[in-house]
PDB file of C-alpha atoms in Angstrom:
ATOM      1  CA  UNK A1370      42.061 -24.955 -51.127  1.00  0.00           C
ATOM      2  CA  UNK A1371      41.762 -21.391 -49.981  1.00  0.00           C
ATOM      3  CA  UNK A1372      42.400 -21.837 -46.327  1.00  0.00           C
ATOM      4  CA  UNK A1373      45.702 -23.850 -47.608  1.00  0.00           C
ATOM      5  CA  UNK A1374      46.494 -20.711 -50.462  1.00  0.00           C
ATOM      6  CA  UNK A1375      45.700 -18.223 -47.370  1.00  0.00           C
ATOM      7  CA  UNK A1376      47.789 -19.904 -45.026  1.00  0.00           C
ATOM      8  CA  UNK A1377      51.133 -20.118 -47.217  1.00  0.00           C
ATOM      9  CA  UNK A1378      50.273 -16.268 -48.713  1.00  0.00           C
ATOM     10  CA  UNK A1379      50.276 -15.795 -44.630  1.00  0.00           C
ATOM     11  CA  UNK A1380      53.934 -17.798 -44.163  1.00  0.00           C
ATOM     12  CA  UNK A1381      55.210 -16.353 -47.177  1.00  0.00           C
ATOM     13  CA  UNK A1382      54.426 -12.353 -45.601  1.00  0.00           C
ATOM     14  CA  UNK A1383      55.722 -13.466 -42.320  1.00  0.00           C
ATOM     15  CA  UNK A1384      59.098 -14.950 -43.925  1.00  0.00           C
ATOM     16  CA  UNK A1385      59.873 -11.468 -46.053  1.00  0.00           C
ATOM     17  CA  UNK A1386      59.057  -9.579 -42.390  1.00  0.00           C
ATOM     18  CA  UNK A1387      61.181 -11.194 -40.976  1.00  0.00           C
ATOM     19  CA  UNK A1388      64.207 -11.142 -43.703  1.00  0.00           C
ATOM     20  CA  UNK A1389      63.792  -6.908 -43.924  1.00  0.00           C
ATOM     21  CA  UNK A1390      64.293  -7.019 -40.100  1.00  0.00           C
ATOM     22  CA  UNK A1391      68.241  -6.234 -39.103  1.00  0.00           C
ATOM     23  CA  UNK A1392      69.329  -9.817 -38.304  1.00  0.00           C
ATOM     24  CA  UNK A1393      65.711 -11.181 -38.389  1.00  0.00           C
ATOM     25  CA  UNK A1394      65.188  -8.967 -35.170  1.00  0.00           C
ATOM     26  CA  UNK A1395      62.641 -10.967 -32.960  1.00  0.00           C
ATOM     27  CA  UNK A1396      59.765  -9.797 -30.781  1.00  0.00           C
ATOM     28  CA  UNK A1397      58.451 -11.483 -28.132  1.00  0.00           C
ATOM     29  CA  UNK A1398      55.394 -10.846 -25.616  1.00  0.00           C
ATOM     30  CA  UNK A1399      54.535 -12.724 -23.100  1.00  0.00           C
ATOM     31  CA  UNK A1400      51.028 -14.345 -23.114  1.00  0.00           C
ATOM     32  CA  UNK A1401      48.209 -11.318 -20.796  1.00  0.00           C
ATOM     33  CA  UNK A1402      47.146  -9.144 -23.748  1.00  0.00           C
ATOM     34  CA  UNK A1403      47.479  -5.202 -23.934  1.00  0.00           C
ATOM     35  CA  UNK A1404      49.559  -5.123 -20.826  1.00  0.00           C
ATOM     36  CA  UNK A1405      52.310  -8.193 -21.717  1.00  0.00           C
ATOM     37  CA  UNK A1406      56.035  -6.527 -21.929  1.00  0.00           C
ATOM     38  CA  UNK A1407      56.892  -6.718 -25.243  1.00  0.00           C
ATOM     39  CA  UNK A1408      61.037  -6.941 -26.288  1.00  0.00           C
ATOM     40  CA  UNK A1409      62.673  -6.377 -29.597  1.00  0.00           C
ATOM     41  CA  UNK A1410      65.742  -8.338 -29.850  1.00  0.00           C
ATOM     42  CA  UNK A1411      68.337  -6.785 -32.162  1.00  0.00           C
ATOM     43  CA  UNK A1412      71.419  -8.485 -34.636  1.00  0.00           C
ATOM     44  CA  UNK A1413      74.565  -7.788 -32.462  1.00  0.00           C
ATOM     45  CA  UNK A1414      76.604  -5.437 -33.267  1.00  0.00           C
ATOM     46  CA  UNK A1415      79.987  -6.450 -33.860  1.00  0.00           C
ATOM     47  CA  UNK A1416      82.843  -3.794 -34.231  1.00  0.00           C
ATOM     48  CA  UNK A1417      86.364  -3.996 -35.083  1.00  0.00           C
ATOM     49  CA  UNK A1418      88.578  -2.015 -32.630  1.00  0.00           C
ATOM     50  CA  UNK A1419      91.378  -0.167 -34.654  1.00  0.00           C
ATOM     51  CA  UNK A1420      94.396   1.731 -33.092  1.00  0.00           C
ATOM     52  CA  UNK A1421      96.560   3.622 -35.471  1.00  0.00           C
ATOM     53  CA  UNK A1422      95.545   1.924 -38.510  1.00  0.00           C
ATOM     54  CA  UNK A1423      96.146  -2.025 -36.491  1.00  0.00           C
ATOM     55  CA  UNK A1424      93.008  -4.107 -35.686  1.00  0.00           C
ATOM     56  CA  UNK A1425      93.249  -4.268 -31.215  1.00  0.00           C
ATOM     57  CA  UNK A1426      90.061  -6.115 -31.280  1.00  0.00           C
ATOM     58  CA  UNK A1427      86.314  -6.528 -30.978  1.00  0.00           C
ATOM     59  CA  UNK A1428      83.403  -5.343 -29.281  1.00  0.00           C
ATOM     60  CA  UNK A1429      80.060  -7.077 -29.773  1.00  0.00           C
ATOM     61  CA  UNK A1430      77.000  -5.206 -27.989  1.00  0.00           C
ATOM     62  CA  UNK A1431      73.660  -7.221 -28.170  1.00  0.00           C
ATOM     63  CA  UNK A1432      70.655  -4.887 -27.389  1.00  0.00           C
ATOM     64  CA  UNK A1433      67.170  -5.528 -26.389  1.00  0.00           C
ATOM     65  CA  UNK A1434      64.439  -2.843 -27.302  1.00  0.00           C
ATOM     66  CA  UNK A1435      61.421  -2.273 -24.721  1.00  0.00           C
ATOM     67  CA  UNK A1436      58.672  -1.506 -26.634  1.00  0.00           C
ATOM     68  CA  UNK A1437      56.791   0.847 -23.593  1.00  0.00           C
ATOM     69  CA  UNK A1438      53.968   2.375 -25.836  1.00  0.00           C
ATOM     70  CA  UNK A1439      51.964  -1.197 -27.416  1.00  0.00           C
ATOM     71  CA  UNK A1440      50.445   1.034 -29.589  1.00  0.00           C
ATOM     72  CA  UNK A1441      53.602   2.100 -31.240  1.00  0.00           C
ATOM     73  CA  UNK A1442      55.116  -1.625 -32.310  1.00  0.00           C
ATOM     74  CA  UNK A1443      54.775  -0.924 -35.823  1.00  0.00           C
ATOM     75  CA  UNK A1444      56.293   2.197 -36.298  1.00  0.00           C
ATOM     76  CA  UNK A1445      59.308   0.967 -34.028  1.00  0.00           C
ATOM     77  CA  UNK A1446      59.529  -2.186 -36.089  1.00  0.00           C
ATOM     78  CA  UNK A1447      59.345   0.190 -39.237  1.00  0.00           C
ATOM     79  CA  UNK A1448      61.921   1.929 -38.004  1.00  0.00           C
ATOM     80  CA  UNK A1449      64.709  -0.775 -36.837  1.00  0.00           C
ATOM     81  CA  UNK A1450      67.047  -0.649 -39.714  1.00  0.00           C
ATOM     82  CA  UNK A1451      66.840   3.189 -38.852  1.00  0.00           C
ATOM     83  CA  UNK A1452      68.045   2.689 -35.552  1.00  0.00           C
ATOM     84  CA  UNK A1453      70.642  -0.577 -36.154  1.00  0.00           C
ATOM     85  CA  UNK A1454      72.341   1.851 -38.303  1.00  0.00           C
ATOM     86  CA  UNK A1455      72.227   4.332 -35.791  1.00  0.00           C
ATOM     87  CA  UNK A1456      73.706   1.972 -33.271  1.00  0.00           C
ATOM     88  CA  UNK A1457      76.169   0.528 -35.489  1.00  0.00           C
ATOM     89  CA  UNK A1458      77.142   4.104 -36.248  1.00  0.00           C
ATOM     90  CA  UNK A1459      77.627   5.202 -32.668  1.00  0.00           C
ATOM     91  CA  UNK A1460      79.282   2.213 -31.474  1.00  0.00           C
ATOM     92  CA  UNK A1461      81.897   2.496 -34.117  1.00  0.00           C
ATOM     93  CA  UNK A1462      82.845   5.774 -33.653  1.00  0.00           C
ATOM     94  CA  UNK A1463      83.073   5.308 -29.944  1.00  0.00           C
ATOM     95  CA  UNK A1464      85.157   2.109 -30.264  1.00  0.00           C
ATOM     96  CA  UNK A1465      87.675   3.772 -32.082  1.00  0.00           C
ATOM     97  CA  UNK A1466      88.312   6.469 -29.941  1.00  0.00           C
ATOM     98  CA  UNK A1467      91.033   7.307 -27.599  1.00  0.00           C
ATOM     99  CA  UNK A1468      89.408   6.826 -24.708  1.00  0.00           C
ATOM    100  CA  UNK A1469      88.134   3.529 -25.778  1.00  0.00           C
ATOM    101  CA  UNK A1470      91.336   2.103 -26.378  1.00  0.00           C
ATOM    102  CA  UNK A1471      92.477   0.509 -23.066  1.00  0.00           C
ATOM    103  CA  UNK A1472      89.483   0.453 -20.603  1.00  0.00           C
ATOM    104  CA  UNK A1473      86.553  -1.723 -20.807  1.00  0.00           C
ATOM    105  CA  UNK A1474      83.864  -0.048 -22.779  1.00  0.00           C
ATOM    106  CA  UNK A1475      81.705   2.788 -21.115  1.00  0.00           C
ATOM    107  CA  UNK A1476      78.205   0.896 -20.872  1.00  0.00           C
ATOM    108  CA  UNK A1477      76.739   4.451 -19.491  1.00  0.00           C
ATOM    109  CA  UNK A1478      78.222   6.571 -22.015  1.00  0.00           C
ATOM    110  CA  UNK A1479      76.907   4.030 -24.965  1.00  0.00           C
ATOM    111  CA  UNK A1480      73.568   3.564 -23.120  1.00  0.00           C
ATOM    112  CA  UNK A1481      72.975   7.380 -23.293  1.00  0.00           C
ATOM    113  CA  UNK A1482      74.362   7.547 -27.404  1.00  0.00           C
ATOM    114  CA  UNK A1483      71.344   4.324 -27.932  1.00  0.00           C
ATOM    115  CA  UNK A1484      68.452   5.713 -26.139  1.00  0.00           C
ATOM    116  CA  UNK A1485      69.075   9.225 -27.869  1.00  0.00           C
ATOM    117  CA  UNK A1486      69.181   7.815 -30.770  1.00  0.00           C
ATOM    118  CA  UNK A1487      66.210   6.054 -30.040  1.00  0.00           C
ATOM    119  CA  UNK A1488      64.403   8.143 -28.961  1.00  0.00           C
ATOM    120  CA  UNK A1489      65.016  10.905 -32.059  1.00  0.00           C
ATOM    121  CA  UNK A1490      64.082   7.528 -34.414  1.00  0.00           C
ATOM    122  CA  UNK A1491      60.844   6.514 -33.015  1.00  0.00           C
ATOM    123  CA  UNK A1492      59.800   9.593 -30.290  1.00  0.00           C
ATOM    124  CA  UNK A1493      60.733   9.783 -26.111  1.00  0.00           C
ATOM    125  CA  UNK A1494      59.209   7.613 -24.282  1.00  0.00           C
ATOM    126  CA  UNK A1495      58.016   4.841 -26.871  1.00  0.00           C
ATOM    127  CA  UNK A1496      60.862   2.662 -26.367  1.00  0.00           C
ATOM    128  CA  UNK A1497      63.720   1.952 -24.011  1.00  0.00           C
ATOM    129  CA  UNK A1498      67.184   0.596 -25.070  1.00  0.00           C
ATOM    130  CA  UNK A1499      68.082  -2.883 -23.047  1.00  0.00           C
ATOM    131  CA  UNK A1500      71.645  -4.179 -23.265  1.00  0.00           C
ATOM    132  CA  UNK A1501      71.206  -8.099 -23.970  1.00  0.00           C
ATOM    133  CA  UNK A1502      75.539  -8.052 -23.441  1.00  0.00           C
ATOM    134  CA  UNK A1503      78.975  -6.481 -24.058  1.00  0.00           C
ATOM    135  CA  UNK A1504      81.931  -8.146 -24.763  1.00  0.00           C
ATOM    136  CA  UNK A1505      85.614  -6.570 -25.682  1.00  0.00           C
ATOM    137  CA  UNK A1506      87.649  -9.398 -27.248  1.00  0.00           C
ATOM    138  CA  UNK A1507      91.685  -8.094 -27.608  1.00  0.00           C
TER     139      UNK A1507
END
């Protein structure tokens, strides 16, 4: 009876983790212990592309987080709504630039805004920003 009340008190923790994630962000590590690569996969961002007040389309960026330091998972996973919003925030204001208008998006320029923020949310060095995709709909 305990092992069974354990077990669903464990499933039950587990389940709210995951829904205070952005987008029920996963982790994954491959099997080999303390040195396995561990990846946070992030809720795509999806912006709409204005120009002069008229939707011109949508940009959906899916990033991948590389957590380098093991030992600092669970601040970085404490700190992903922190940095969603911070990607969200940046992507947005970059998508509805001028320059952003008629080109394909800057990858570089957006790769630099995500690992600065990054890097201010959780230290330097402790994780690096992976894009998953990028894809401008008109």
């Amino acid at each position: 009876m305990f092992a069974a009340t354990s077990r669903r008190s464990a499933l039950a923790a587990a389940a709210a983790l995951a829904l205070l994630l952005p987008g029920g962000a996963a982790i994954a590590a491959e099997k080999g212990g303390a040195n396995a690569p561990m990846f946070i996969k992030l809720q795509a961002l999806n912006v709409t592309v204005f120009d002069r007040g008229l939707t011109r389309g949508k940009l959906t960026i899916e990033l991948q987080l590389d957590v380098i330091k093991k030992a600092s998972a669970p601040a970085v996973q404490s700190r992903l709504p922190r940095l969603y919003d911070g990607f969200l925030a940046a992507v947005t204001e970059y998508s509805n630039s001028r320059t952003a208008l008629d080109r394909a998006p800057d990858l570089d320029y957006l790769m630099e805004r995500f690992q600065l923020i990054t890097d201010e949310a959780v230290g330097a060095g402790v994780a690096k920003v992976l894009f998953h995709s990028a894809v401008r709909t008109l």
